[in-house]
XYZ file of C-alpha atoms in Angstrom:
171
model
C 6.464 -10.213 -19.641
C 4.758 -12.846 -17.162
C 0.821 -13.020 -17.643
C -0.160 -12.390 -13.710
C -3.209 -14.614 -14.051
C -0.414 -17.235 -15.283
C 1.638 -16.906 -11.906
C -1.935 -17.690 -9.405
C -0.696 -21.363 -9.572
C 3.214 -20.406 -8.646
C 2.050 -18.755 -5.770
C 0.352 -21.776 -4.513
C 3.534 -23.722 -5.203
C 5.227 -21.358 -2.280
C 4.215 -25.176 0.045
C 6.936 -23.883 2.693
C 5.938 -21.243 4.803
C 9.523 -20.643 5.994
C 9.746 -19.443 2.107
C 6.482 -17.498 1.871
C 6.679 -13.914 2.045
C 2.987 -12.402 1.249
C 3.098 -9.141 -0.646
C 0.292 -6.268 0.520
C -0.699 -3.295 -1.721
C 0.881 -0.419 0.190
C -0.953 2.749 -0.750
C -0.760 3.588 3.072
C 0.879 1.090 4.667
C 3.986 1.605 3.768
C 4.795 4.712 5.524
C 2.749 3.221 8.370
C 5.452 0.367 8.235
C 8.592 2.819 8.583
C 6.563 4.755 11.188
C 5.779 1.862 13.702
C 7.332 -1.500 12.248
C 3.473 -2.871 11.988
C 1.140 -3.515 9.490
C -2.450 -2.324 10.308
C -5.343 -3.733 8.603
C -8.739 -4.216 9.233
C -9.368 -7.234 11.504
C -10.111 -10.983 10.785
C -8.057 -10.435 7.561
C -7.269 -13.379 6.117
C -3.322 -14.141 5.190
C -1.381 -17.883 4.514
C 1.182 -18.118 7.020
C 4.341 -16.196 5.969
C 7.678 -15.370 7.353
C 7.870 -11.743 5.711
C 5.935 -9.031 4.362
C 6.602 -6.726 1.634
C 5.157 -3.959 0.378
C 3.631 -3.002 -3.187
C 3.283 0.736 -3.732
C 3.103 3.189 -6.955
C 4.035 0.301 -9.104
C 7.134 -1.479 -7.407
C 7.925 -2.832 -3.628
C 9.895 -1.243 -1.475
C 13.418 -3.195 -0.722
C 12.570 -3.112 2.921
C 11.190 -6.538 3.422
C 11.010 -6.939 7.647
C 10.236 -10.523 9.041
C 6.711 -10.929 10.942
C 7.587 -11.195 14.933
C 3.654 -11.968 15.445
C 0.036 -10.454 14.947
C -2.924 -9.346 16.867
C -6.073 -10.239 15.515
C -8.812 -8.185 16.474
C -8.265 -5.635 19.202
C -9.845 -2.258 19.946
C -7.525 0.608 21.769
C -9.071 0.096 24.990
C -8.410 -3.762 25.023
C -4.683 -3.247 25.471
C -4.724 -3.532 28.855
C -7.774 -6.003 29.903
C -7.404 -8.636 27.019
C -5.859 -11.944 29.220
C -4.553 -13.435 25.985
C -2.248 -10.978 25.446
C 1.440 -11.695 26.497
C 3.346 -9.147 27.869
C 5.716 -8.624 25.009
C 2.380 -8.202 22.834
C 0.887 -5.448 25.695
C 4.119 -3.662 25.451
C 4.603 -3.671 21.631
C 0.866 -2.359 21.469
C 1.478 0.617 23.915
C 4.266 1.355 21.809
C 2.212 1.470 18.760
C -0.372 3.525 20.467
C 1.923 6.382 22.120
C 3.557 5.860 18.571
C 0.558 6.372 16.486
C -0.860 9.368 14.754
C -3.675 11.404 16.191
C -6.328 10.563 13.744
C -5.011 6.760 13.136
C -5.228 6.577 17.093
C -9.192 7.838 16.751
C -10.037 5.454 13.922
C -8.509 2.540 15.775
C -11.137 4.223 19.116
C -13.823 3.200 17.247
C -13.174 -0.344 15.519
C -10.856 -3.416 16.299
C -8.030 -3.627 13.980
C -5.394 -6.407 13.200
C -1.606 -5.929 14.307
C 0.581 -7.655 12.827
C 3.826 -6.700 14.016
C 7.077 -6.204 12.299
C 11.327 -5.841 12.301
C 12.083 -2.858 11.941
C 13.502 -1.055 8.750
C 16.842 -0.415 10.585
C 17.142 -4.067 12.006
C 19.521 -6.449 11.147
C 16.604 -9.074 10.896
C 15.000 -7.084 8.018
C 16.173 -7.960 4.333
C 17.076 -5.182 2.660
C 17.255 -5.022 -0.755
C 19.864 -3.761 -2.770
C 17.170 -1.383 -5.205
C 13.107 -1.405 -4.699
C 11.977 -3.720 -7.191
C 9.635 -2.167 -10.426
C 6.396 -3.933 -11.503
C 7.008 -4.860 -14.627
C 3.978 -7.336 -15.290
C 1.264 -7.132 -17.924
C -1.437 -8.342 -19.395
C -1.959 -10.702 -22.663
C -2.852 -7.063 -24.149
C 0.591 -5.665 -23.374
C -0.855 -2.938 -20.734
C 0.353 -2.923 -17.208
C -1.157 -4.284 -14.754
C -0.815 -4.587 -10.572
C 1.583 -7.106 -9.294
C -1.591 -6.988 -5.811
C -4.166 -4.909 -5.258
C -4.692 -6.914 -1.914
C -1.852 -9.491 -0.984
C 0.008 -12.099 -3.017
C 2.648 -14.603 -2.282
C 6.017 -14.505 -3.549
C 9.122 -17.269 -2.268
C 11.817 -15.760 -0.029
C 14.387 -17.375 -1.855
C 13.410 -15.447 -5.164
C 13.528 -12.350 -3.314
C 16.728 -12.910 -1.604
C 18.417 -12.963 -5.350
C 17.805 -8.937 -5.430
C 15.470 -8.920 -8.564
C 14.908 -6.094 -10.591
C 11.487 -6.505 -11.756
C 8.815 -9.053 -10.518
C 8.708 -10.633 -13.199
C 11.894 -12.555 -11.893
C 9.448 -13.841 -8.778
C 7.046 -14.967 -10.801
């Protein structure tokens, strides 16, 4: 199995953003994506320019790999109507998100700004749906299982499109 430390260089080799997929640790984020078609995180979290997003949780990638449609860097719930830099499309997406959002998450949004990344829905023809989830088979030098990512990591879309069964096929 590949050592995850050696693959750090590999992810930096994805020079073309049209082949770059950001993989996020997704303990809560996968369920939010499935409900809202969005990734919600702290404001100003930096990502390399990527064409799609993948969700890593419970030692595997979910098979849904949505396209990234756009993002709002830092916005409070109360700014949806008043921000002048929002397009009509983004404002409508934010309103839809707010109307679908569970009360606990909505309450959190009322107290702070969030970064919102809009994604294609799981059932969209623009969402890449792999034949199966991808199991994480990476190990450390000592042979212990290691997480694929704890924050974010980048993989090649062209490798994902081949329908890998294991993360070792991505690094």
